[in-house]
Amino acid sequence: QVQLVESGGGLVQAGGSLRLSCVASGGTFSSYAMAWFRQAPGMEREFVAAITRSGGSTYYADSVKGRFTIFRDNAKNTVYLQMNSLKPEDTAVYYCAARSGVVGARIPEYDYDYWGQGTQVTVSS
């Protein structure tokens, strides 16, 4: 059983930056591809970014491409989401997720094996 714990959320002004972290425990981190999803109030949860087990390939939603970067440190069992040029529409609860199979932008959330509890990101205008 893998446990995922996110941190790094908070309140930031538009144009600012945040870095989210997700620490994994209870499993072999390098065996899992990782992803970030987000859910805004009243909206469905949506894909943000994903990274393969080795970190060699990454995938992004069009809405964050060029602003967000996903990367991982397998030695620290941690995946990160660097968020730059934040916009009010980025406001959401951000979740990390782990999957034992391949990842990509089109993998649905129900195909992920483990989820964190989420961290709130609020971007003020």
mmCIF file of N, CA and C in Angstrom, residues 23-91:
data_model
loop_
_atom_site.group_PDB
_atom_site.id
_atom_site.type_symbol
_atom_site.label_atom_id
_atom_site.label_comp_id
_atom_site.label_asym_id
_atom_site.label_seq_id
_atom_site.Cartn_x
_atom_site.Cartn_y
_atom_site.Cartn_z
ATOM 1 N N VAL A 23 5.215 13.308 -1.333
ATOM 2 C CA VAL A 23 6.131 12.293 -0.817
ATOM 3 C C VAL A 23 5.395 10.965 -0.726
ATOM 4 N N ALA A 24 6.018 9.918 -1.244
ATOM 5 C CA ALA A 24 5.438 8.582 -1.236
ATOM 6 C C ALA A 24 6.112 7.708 -0.189
ATOM 7 N N SER A 25 5.329 6.823 0.388
ATOM 8 C CA SER A 25 5.868 5.844 1.328
ATOM 9 C C SER A 25 5.095 4.551 1.196
ATOM 10 N N GLY A 26 5.705 3.460 1.639
ATOM 11 C CA GLY A 26 5.017 2.182 1.654
ATOM 12 C C GLY A 26 5.150 1.364 0.395
ATOM 13 N N GLY A 27 5.935 1.835 -0.541
ATOM 14 C CA GLY A 27 6.116 1.098 -1.771
ATOM 15 C C GLY A 27 7.426 1.473 -2.427
ATOM 16 N N THR A 28 7.688 0.917 -3.586
ATOM 17 C CA THR A 28 8.895 1.246 -4.339
ATOM 18 C C THR A 28 8.553 2.379 -5.292
ATOM 19 N N PHE A 29 8.957 3.583 -4.896
ATOM 20 C CA PHE A 29 8.519 4.783 -5.621
ATOM 21 C C PHE A 29 8.871 4.714 -7.100
ATOM 22 N N SER A 30 10.043 4.211 -7.399
ATOM 23 C CA SER A 30 10.480 4.193 -8.800
ATOM 24 C C SER A 30 9.694 3.211 -9.656
ATOM 25 N N SER A 31 8.833 2.421 -9.039
ATOM 26 C CA SER A 31 7.981 1.491 -9.782
ATOM 27 C C SER A 31 6.701 2.150 -10.291
ATOM 28 N N TYR A 32 6.472 3.376 -9.869
ATOM 29 C CA TYR A 32 5.210 4.046 -10.186
ATOM 30 C C TYR A 32 5.435 5.276 -11.046
ATOM 31 N N ALA A 33 4.626 5.365 -12.085
ATOM 32 C CA ALA A 33 4.495 6.631 -12.777
ATOM 33 C C ALA A 33 3.635 7.535 -11.895
ATOM 34 N N MET A 34 3.862 8.835 -11.982
ATOM 35 C CA MET A 34 3.186 9.773 -11.097
ATOM 36 C C MET A 34 2.485 10.858 -11.900
ATOM 37 N N ALA A 35 1.461 11.414 -11.288
ATOM 38 C CA ALA A 35 0.712 12.471 -11.962
ATOM 39 C C ALA A 35 0.161 13.459 -10.948
ATOM 40 N N TRP A 36 -0.172 14.608 -11.449
ATOM 41 C CA TRP A 36 -0.901 15.622 -10.688
ATOM 42 C C TRP A 36 -2.239 15.869 -11.370
ATOM 43 N N PHE A 37 -3.270 15.933 -10.550
ATOM 44 C CA PHE A 37 -4.607 16.313 -10.986
ATOM 45 C C PHE A 37 -5.038 17.507 -10.139
ATOM 46 N N ARG A 38 -6.101 18.156 -10.553
ATOM 47 C CA ARG A 38 -6.658 19.236 -9.739
ATOM 48 C C ARG A 38 -8.165 19.256 -9.863
ATOM 49 N N GLN A 39 -8.783 19.814 -8.834
ATOM 50 C CA GLN A 39 -10.243 19.929 -8.835
ATOM 51 C C GLN A 39 -10.629 21.285 -8.285
ATOM 52 N N ALA A 40 -11.255 22.084 -9.133
ATOM 53 C CA ALA A 40 -11.756 23.391 -8.731
ATOM 54 C C ALA A 40 -13.166 23.227 -8.177
ATOM 55 N N PRO A 41 -13.635 24.178 -7.373
ATOM 56 C CA PRO A 41 -14.989 24.074 -6.801
ATOM 57 C C PRO A 41 -16.047 23.918 -7.878
ATOM 58 N N GLY A 42 -16.908 22.921 -7.691
ATOM 59 C CA GLY A 42 -17.989 22.700 -8.631
ATOM 60 C C GLY A 42 -17.582 22.062 -9.945
ATOM 61 N N MET A 43 -16.313 21.692 -10.053
ATOM 62 C CA MET A 43 -15.812 21.123 -11.307
ATOM 63 C C MET A 43 -15.352 19.688 -11.086
ATOM 64 N N GLU A 44 -15.215 18.952 -12.195
ATOM 65 C CA GLU A 44 -14.667 17.611 -12.105
ATOM 66 C C GLU A 44 -13.143 17.694 -11.953
ATOM 67 N N ARG A 45 -12.590 16.655 -11.396
ATOM 68 C CA ARG A 45 -11.143 16.589 -11.277
ATOM 69 C C ARG A 45 -10.535 16.440 -12.675
ATOM 70 N N GLU A 46 -9.442 17.159 -12.919
ATOM 71 C CA GLU A 46 -8.841 17.143 -14.249
ATOM 72 C C GLU A 46 -7.347 16.867 -14.172
ATOM 73 N N PHE A 47 -6.853 16.298 -15.237
ATOM 74 C CA PHE A 47 -5.424 15.991 -15.366
ATOM 75 C C PHE A 47 -4.626 17.282 -15.505
ATOM 76 N N VAL A 48 -3.467 17.308 -14.850
ATOM 77 C CA VAL A 48 -2.565 18.457 -14.955
ATOM 78 C C VAL A 48 -1.253 18.050 -15.616
ATOM 79 N N ALA A 49 -0.598 17.036 -15.058
ATOM 80 C CA ALA A 49 0.711 16.640 -15.573
ATOM 81 C C ALA A 49 1.019 15.222 -15.115
ATOM 82 N N ALA A 50 1.893 14.548 -15.858
ATOM 83 C CA ALA A 50 2.306 13.195 -15.503
ATOM 84 C C ALA A 50 3.764 12.989 -15.877
ATOM 85 N N ILE A 51 4.386 12.027 -15.206
ATOM 86 C CA ILE A 51 5.791 11.731 -15.451
ATOM 87 C C ILE A 51 5.999 10.231 -15.350
ATOM 88 N N THR A 52 6.837 9.714 -16.220
ATOM 89 C CA THR A 52 7.110 8.286 -16.220
ATOM 90 C C THR A 52 7.971 7.886 -15.025
ATOM 91 N N ARG A 53 8.133 6.582 -14.839
ATOM 92 C CA ARG A 53 8.846 6.072 -13.669
ATOM 93 C C ARG A 53 10.280 6.581 -13.582
ATOM 94 N N SER A 54 10.917 6.679 -14.714
ATOM 95 C CA SER A 54 12.310 7.142 -14.727
ATOM 96 C C SER A 54 12.426 8.665 -14.744
ATOM 97 N N GLY A 55 11.320 9.318 -15.063
ATOM 98 C CA GLY A 55 11.357 10.764 -15.234
ATOM 99 C C GLY A 55 11.738 11.192 -16.626
ATOM 100 N N GLY A 56 11.882 10.235 -17.518
ATOM 101 C CA GLY A 56 12.350 10.548 -18.847
ATOM 102 C C GLY A 56 11.328 11.191 -19.758
ATOM 103 N N SER A 57 10.065 11.006 -19.451
ATOM 104 C CA SER A 57 9.004 11.597 -20.262
ATOM 105 C C SER A 57 7.981 12.274 -19.370
ATOM 106 N N THR A 58 7.478 13.399 -19.860
ATOM 107 C CA THR A 58 6.456 14.135 -19.125
ATOM 108 C C THR A 58 5.304 14.494 -20.052
ATOM 109 N N TYR A 59 4.153 14.738 -19.451
ATOM 110 C CA TYR A 59 2.936 15.044 -20.199
ATOM 111 C C TYR A 59 2.199 16.151 -19.453
ATOM 112 N N TYR A 60 1.580 17.042 -20.221
ATOM 113 C CA TYR A 60 0.908 18.193 -19.621
ATOM 114 C C TYR A 60 -0.443 18.448 -20.261
ATOM 115 N N ALA A 61 -1.353 18.968 -19.458
ATOM 116 C CA ALA A 61 -2.585 19.497 -20.007
ATOM 117 C C ALA A 61 -2.258 20.775 -20.771
ATOM 118 N N ASP A 62 -3.007 21.033 -21.815
ATOM 119 C CA ASP A 62 -2.749 22.227 -22.627
ATOM 120 C C ASP A 62 -2.832 23.504 -21.787
ATOM 121 N N SER A 63 -3.692 23.506 -20.786
ATOM 122 C CA SER A 63 -3.916 24.709 -19.981
ATOM 123 C C SER A 63 -2.707 25.102 -19.128
ATOM 124 N N VAL A 64 -1.781 24.160 -18.908
ATOM 125 C CA VAL A 64 -0.628 24.460 -18.053
ATOM 126 C C VAL A 64 0.700 24.353 -18.799
ATOM 127 N N LYS A 65 0.656 23.912 -20.026
ATOM 128 C CA LYS A 65 1.881 23.709 -20.798
ATOM 129 C C LYS A 65 2.655 25.021 -20.902
ATOM 130 N N GLY A 66 3.945 24.949 -20.616
ATOM 131 C CA GLY A 66 4.786 26.134 -20.657
ATOM 132 C C GLY A 66 4.834 26.905 -19.356
ATOM 133 N N ARG A 67 3.940 26.589 -18.422
ATOM 134 C CA ARG A 67 3.917 27.278 -17.118
ATOM 135 C C ARG A 67 4.258 26.330 -15.966
ATOM 136 N N PHE A 68 3.833 25.075 -16.081
ATOM 137 C CA PHE A 68 4.051 24.094 -15.022
ATOM 138 C C PHE A 68 5.112 23.089 -15.470
ATOM 139 N N THR A 69 5.860 22.587 -14.493
ATOM 140 C CA THR A 69 6.851 21.547 -14.755
ATOM 141 C C THR A 69 6.729 20.458 -13.699
ATOM 142 N N ILE A 70 6.597 19.214 -14.160
ATOM 143 C CA ILE A 70 6.589 18.077 -13.252
ATOM 144 C C ILE A 70 7.968 17.427 -13.294
ATOM 145 N N PHE A 71 8.485 17.071 -12.135
ATOM 146 C CA PHE A 71 9.750 16.349 -12.074
ATOM 147 C C PHE A 71 9.758 15.515 -10.805
ATOM 148 N N ARG A 72 10.688 14.564 -10.746
ATOM 149 C CA ARG A 72 10.712 13.651 -9.614
ATOM 150 C C ARG A 72 12.145 13.395 -9.173
ATOM 151 N N ASP A 73 12.255 13.023 -7.909
ATOM 152 C CA ASP A 73 13.537 12.609 -7.330
ATOM 153 C C ASP A 73 13.293 11.242 -6.704
ATOM 154 N N ASN A 74 13.675 10.194 -7.408
ATOM 155 C CA ASN A 74 13.399 8.838 -6.923
ATOM 156 C C ASN A 74 14.180 8.519 -5.651
ATOM 157 N N ALA A 75 15.295 9.168 -5.437
ATOM 158 C CA ALA A 75 16.057 8.949 -4.207
ATOM 159 C C ALA A 75 15.344 9.511 -2.984
ATOM 160 N N LYS A 76 14.477 10.501 -3.225
ATOM 161 C CA LYS A 76 13.729 11.126 -2.133
ATOM 162 C C LYS A 76 12.260 10.715 -2.125
ATOM 163 N N ASN A 77 11.898 9.790 -3.016
ATOM 164 C CA ASN A 77 10.504 9.316 -3.101
ATOM 165 C C ASN A 77 9.521 10.469 -3.262
ATOM 166 N N THR A 78 9.898 11.439 -4.063
ATOM 167 C CA THR A 78 9.120 12.666 -4.156
ATOM 168 C C THR A 78 8.906 13.073 -5.613
ATOM 169 N N VAL A 79 7.697 13.521 -5.887
ATOM 170 C CA VAL A 79 7.382 14.139 -7.170
ATOM 171 C C VAL A 79 6.977 15.580 -6.891
ATOM 172 N N TYR A 80 7.354 16.447 -7.804
ATOM 173 C CA TYR A 80 7.125 17.875 -7.629
ATOM 174 C C TYR A 80 6.289 18.433 -8.783
ATOM 175 N N LEU A 81 5.643 19.544 -8.496
ATOM 176 C CA LEU A 81 4.986 20.309 -9.550
ATOM 177 C C LEU A 81 5.377 21.765 -9.350
ATOM 178 N N GLN A 82 6.238 22.258 -10.222
ATOM 179 C CA GLN A 82 6.625 23.661 -10.195
ATOM 180 C C GLN A 82 5.619 24.450 -11.017
ATOM 181 N N MET A 83 4.976 25.396 -10.388
ATOM 182 C CA MET A 83 3.918 26.161 -11.040
ATOM 183 C C MET A 83 4.340 27.623 -11.118
ATOM 184 N N ASN A 84 4.516 28.124 -12.327
ATOM 185 C CA ASN A 84 4.901 29.514 -12.570
ATOM 186 C C ASN A 84 3.789 30.250 -13.302
ATOM 187 N N SER A 85 3.858 31.554 -13.283
ATOM 188 C CA SER A 85 2.878 32.397 -13.997
ATOM 189 C C SER A 85 1.456 31.974 -13.648
ATOM 190 N N LEU A 86 1.205 31.813 -12.384
ATOM 191 C CA LEU A 86 -0.098 31.309 -11.941
ATOM 192 C C LEU A 86 -1.217 32.288 -12.272
ATOM 193 N N LYS A 87 -2.369 31.713 -12.564
ATOM 194 C CA LYS A 87 -3.565 32.470 -12.921
ATOM 195 C C LYS A 87 -4.677 32.134 -11.936
ATOM 196 N N PRO A 88 -5.645 33.031 -11.791
ATOM 197 C CA PRO A 88 -6.767 32.718 -10.891
ATOM 198 C C PRO A 88 -7.464 31.407 -11.254
ATOM 199 N N GLU A 89 -7.491 31.062 -12.530
ATOM 200 C CA GLU A 89 -8.150 29.821 -12.945
ATOM 201 C C GLU A 89 -7.355 28.573 -12.562
ATOM 202 N N ASP A 90 -6.158 28.738 -12.026
ATOM 203 C CA ASP A 90 -5.406 27.597 -11.507
ATOM 204 C C ASP A 90 -5.837 27.243 -10.082
ATOM 205 N N THR A 91 -6.693 28.059 -9.483
ATOM 206 C CA THR A 91 -7.180 27.788 -8.139
ATOM 207 C C THR A 91 -7.913 26.457 -8.083
#
